[in-house]
mmCIF file of C-alpha atoms and ligand atoms in Angstrom:
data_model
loop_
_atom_site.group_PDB
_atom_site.id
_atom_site.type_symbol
_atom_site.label_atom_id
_atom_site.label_comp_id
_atom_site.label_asym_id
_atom_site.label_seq_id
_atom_site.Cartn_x
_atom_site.Cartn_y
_atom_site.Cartn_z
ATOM 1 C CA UNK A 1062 145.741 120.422 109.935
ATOM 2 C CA UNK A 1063 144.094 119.624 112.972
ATOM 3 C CA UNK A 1064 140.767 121.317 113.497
ATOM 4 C CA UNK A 1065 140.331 123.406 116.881
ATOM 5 C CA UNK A 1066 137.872 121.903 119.162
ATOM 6 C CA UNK A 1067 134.937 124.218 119.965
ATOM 7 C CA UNK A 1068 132.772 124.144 123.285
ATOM 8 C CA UNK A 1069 129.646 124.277 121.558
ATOM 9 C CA UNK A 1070 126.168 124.126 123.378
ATOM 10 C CA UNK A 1071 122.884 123.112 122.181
ATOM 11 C CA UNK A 1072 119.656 122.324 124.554
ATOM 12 C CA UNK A 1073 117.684 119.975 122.732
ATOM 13 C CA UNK A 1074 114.621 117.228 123.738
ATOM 14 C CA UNK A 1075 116.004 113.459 123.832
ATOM 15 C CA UNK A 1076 113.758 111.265 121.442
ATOM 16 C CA UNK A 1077 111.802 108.574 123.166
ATOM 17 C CA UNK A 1078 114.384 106.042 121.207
ATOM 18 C CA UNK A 1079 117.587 107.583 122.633
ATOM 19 C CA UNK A 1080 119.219 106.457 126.115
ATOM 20 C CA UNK A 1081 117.364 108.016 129.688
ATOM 21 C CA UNK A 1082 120.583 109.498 131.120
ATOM 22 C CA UNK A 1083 119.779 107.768 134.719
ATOM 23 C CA UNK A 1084 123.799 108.699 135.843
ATOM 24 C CA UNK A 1085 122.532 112.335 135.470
ATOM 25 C CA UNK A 1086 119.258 112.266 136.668
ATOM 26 C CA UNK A 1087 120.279 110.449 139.725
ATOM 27 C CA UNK A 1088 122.060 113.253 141.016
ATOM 28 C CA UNK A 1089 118.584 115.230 141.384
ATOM 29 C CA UNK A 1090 116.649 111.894 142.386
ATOM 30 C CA UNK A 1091 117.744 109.257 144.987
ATOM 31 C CA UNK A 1092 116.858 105.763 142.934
ATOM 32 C CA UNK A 1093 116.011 104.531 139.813
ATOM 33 C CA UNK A 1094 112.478 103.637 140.584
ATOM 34 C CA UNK A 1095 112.042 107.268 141.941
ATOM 35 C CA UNK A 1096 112.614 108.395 138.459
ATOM 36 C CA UNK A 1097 110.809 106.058 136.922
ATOM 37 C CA UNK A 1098 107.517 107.425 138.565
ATOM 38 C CA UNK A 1099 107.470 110.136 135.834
ATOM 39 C CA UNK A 1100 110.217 109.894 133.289
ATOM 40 C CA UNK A 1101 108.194 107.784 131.157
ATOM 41 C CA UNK A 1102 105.170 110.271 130.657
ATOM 42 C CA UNK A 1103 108.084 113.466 130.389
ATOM 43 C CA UNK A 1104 109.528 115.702 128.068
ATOM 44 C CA UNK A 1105 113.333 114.812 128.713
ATOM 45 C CA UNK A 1106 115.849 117.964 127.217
ATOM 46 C CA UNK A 1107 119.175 117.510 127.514
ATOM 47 C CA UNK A 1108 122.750 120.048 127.534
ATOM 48 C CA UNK A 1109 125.184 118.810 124.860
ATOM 49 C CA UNK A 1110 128.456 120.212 124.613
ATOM 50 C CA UNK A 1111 130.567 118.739 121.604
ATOM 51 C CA UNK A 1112 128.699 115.191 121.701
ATOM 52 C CA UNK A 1113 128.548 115.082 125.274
ATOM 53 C CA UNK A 1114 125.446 115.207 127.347
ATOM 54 C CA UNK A 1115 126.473 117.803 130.668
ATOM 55 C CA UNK A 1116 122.693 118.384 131.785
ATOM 56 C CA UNK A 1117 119.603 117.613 131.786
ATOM 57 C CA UNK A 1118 115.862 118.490 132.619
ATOM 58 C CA UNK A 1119 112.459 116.510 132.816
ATOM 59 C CA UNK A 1120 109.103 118.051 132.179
ATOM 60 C CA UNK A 1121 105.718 117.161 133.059
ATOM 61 C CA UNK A 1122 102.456 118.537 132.620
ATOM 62 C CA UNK A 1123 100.529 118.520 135.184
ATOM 63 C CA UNK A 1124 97.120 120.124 133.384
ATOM 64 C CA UNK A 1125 96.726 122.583 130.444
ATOM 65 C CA UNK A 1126 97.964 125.476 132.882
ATOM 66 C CA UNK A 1127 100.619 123.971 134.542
ATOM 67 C CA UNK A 1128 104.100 122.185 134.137
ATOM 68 C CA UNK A 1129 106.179 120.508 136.796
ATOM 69 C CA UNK A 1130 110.176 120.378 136.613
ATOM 70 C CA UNK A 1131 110.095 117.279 138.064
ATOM 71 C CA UNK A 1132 114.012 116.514 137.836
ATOM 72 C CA UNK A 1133 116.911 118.649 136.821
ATOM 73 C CA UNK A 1134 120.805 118.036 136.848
ATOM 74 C CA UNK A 1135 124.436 119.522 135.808
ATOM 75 C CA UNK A 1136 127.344 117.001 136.149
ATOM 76 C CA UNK A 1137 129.224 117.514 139.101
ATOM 77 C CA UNK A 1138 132.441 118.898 137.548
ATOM 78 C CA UNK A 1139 130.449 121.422 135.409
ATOM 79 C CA UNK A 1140 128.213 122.495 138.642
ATOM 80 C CA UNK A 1141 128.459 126.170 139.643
ATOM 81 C CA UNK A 1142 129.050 127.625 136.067
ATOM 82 C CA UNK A 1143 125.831 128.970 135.430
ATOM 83 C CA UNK A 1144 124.118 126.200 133.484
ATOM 84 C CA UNK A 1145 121.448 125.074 136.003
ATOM 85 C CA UNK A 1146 120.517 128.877 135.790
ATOM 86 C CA UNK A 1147 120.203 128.378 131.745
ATOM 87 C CA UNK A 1148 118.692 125.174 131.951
ATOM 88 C CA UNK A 1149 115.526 126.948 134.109
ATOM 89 C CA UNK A 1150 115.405 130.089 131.737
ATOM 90 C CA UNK A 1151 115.275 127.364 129.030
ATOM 91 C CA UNK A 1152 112.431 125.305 131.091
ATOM 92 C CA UNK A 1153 110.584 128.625 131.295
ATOM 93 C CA UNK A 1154 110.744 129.857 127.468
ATOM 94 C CA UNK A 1155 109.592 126.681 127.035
ATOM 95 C CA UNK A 1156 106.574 125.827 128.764
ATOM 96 C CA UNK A 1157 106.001 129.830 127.476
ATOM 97 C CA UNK A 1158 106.128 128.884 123.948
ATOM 98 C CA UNK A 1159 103.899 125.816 124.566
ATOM 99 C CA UNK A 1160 101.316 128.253 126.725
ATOM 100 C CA UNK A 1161 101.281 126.874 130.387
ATOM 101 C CA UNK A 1162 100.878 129.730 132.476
ATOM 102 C CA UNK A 1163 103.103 128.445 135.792
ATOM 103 C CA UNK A 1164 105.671 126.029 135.800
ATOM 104 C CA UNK A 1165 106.534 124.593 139.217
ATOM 105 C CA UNK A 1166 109.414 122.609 140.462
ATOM 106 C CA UNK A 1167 109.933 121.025 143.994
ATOM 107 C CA UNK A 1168 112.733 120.233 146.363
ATOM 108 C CA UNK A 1169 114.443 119.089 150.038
ATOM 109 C CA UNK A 1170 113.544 121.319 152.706
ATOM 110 C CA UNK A 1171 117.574 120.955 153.185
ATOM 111 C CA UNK A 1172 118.390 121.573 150.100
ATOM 112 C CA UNK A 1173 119.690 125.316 150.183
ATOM 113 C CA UNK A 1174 121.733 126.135 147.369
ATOM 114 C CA UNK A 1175 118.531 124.968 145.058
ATOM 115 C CA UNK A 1176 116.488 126.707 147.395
ATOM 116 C CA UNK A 1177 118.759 129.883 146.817
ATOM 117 C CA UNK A 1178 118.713 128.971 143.171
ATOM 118 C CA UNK A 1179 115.173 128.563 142.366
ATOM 119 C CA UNK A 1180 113.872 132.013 144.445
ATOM 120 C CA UNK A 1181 116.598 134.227 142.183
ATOM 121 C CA UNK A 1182 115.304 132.838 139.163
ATOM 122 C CA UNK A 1183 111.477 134.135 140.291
ATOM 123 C CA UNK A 1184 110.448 130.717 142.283
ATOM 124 C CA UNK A 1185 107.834 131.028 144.951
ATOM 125 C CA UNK A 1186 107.676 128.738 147.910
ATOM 126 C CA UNK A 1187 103.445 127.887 147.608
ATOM 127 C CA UNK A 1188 103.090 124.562 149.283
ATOM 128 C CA UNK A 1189 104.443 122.023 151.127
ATOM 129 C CA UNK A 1190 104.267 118.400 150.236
ATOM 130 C CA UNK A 1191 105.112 117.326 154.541
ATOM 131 C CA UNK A 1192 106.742 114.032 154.863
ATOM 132 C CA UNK A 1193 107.612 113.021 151.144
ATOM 133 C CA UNK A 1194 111.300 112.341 151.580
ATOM 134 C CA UNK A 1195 110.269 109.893 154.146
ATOM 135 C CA UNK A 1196 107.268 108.311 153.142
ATOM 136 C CA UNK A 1197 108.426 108.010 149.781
ATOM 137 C CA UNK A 1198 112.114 106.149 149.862
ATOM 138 C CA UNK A 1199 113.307 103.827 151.602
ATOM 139 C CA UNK A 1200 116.143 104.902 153.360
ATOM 140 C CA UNK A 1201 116.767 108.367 155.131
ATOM 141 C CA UNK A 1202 118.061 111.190 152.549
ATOM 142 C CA UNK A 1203 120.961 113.457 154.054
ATOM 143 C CA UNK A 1204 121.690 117.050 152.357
ATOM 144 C CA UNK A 1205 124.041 119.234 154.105
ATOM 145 C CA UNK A 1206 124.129 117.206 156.811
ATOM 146 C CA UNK A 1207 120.002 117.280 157.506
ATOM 147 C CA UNK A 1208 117.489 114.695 156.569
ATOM 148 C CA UNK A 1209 115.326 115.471 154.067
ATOM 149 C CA UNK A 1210 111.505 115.037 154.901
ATOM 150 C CA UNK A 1211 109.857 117.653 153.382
ATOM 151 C CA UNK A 1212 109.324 118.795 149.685
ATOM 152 C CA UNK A 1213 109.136 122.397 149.469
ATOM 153 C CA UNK A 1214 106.896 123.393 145.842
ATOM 154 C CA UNK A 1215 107.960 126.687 144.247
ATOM 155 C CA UNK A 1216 106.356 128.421 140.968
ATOM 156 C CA UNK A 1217 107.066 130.793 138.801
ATOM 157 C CA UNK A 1218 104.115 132.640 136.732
ATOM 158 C CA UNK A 1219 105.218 132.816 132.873
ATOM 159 C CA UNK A 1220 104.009 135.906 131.138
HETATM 160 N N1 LIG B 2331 126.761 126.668 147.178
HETATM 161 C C1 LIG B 2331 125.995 127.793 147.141
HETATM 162 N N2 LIG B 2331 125.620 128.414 145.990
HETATM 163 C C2 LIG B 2331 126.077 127.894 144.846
HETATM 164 C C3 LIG B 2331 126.892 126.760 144.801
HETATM 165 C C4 LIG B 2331 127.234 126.129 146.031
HETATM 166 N N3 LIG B 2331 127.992 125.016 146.085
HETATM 167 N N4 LIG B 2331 127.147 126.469 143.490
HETATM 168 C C5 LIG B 2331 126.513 127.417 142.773
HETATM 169 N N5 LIG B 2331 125.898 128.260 143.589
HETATM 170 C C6 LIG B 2331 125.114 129.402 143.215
HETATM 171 C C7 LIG B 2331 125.806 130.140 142.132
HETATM 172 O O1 LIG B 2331 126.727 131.028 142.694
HETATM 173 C C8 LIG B 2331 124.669 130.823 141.416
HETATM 174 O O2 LIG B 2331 124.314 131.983 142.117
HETATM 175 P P1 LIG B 2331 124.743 133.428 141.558
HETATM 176 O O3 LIG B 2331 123.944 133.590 140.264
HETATM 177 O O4 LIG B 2331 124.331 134.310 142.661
HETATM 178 O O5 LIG B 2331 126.208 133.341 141.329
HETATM 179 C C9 LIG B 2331 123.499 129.870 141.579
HETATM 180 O O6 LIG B 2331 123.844 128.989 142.658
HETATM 181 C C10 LIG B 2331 123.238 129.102 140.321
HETATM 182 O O7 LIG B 2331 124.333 128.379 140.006
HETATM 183 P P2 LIG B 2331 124.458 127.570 138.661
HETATM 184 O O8 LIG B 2331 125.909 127.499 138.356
HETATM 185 O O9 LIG B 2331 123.530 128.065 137.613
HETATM 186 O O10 LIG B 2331 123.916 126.154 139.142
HETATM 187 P P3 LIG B 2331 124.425 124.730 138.643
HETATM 188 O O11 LIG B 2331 124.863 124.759 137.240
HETATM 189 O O12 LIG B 2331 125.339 124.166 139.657
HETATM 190 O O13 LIG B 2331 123.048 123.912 138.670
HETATM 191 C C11 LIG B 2331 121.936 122.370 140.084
HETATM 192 C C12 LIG B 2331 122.282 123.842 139.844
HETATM 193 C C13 LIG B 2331 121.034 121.863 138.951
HETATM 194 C C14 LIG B 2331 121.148 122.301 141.411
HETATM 195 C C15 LIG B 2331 123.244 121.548 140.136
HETATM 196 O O14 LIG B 2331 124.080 122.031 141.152
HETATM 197 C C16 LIG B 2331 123.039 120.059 140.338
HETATM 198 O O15 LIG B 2331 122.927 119.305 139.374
HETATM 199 N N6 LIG B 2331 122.984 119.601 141.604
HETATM 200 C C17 LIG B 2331 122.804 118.171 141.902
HETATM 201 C C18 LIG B 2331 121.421 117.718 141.528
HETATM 202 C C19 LIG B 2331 120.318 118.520 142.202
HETATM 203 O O16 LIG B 2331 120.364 118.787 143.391
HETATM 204 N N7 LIG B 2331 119.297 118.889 141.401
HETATM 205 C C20 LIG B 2331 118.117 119.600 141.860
HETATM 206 C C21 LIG B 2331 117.214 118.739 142.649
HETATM 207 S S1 LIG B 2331 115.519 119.334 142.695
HETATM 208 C C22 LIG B 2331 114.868 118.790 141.229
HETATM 209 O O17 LIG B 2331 115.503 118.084 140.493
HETATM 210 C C23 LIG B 2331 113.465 119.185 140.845
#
């Protein structure tokens, strides 16, 4: 008899021998060698549901205090379903359990559903990083119909 497929999900860190999911990650970052800035000195944890990867996030230390989100991602047809929202409560217990005290994560000054996202999971807008979108890629970024320019840096304190 034929077994009934459940939608099982684990969040677990990728090994430094298994495949960088670039398809995912490109949906939070604009090229390859964007990524590549930081993915090789980051924690990489991915969502699997049965054996397929659905999300992702990248962590990076910045010093003993703090960690950086640098990049994080839900496949486009599994957006909107509450895992980006598990995937930061995740981040957080995380960086908790290893004892950084703030973890931080950055985005478009267009981008307003992370925007929304980030501030009702406890984010706090605390600097802005002015012209990175544009000194920092090549070509113009477009979200919502705006180009990008600025990075707008939220934290969150972990207690
Ligand atoms: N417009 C407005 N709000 C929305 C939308 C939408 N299209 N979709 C979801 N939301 C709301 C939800 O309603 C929810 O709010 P609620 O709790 O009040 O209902 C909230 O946003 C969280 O939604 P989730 O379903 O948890 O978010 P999702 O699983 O879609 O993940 C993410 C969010 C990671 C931004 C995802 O949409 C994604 O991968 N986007 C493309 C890549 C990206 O932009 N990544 C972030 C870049 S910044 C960085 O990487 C550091």
């Amino acid at each position: 008899m034929k077994k009934k497929e459940t939608k099982h999900q684990v969040i677990r860190q990728l090994s430094k021998d298994e495949k960088i999911p670039y398809d995912l990650l490109l949906l939070a970052d604009e090229t390859i060698e964007a990524i590549n800035k930081y993915i090789f000195d980051s924690d990489i944890f991915v969502l699997e549901q049965g054996n397929r990867i659905i999300a992702v996030y990248v962590f990076q230390a910045i010093n003993k205090n703090e960690i950086e989100i640098k990049n994080i991602a839900v496949i486009i047809d599994c957006q909107g379903q509450g895992i980006g929202k598990l995937l930061l409560n995740d981040a957080a217990r995380r960086a908790r359990e290893r004892g950084f005290k703030t973890i931080i994560i950055g985005t478009g000054d267009a981008a307003t559903k992370q925007l929304y996202l980030y501030q009702k999971e406890g984010f706090e807008v605390f600097d802005i990083k002015e012209n990175f979108f544009i000194d920092n890629y090549p070509e113009p970024i477009y979200e919502n119909g705006i180009q990008l320019k600025h990075m707008i840096m939220l934290k969150k304190g972990l207690k």
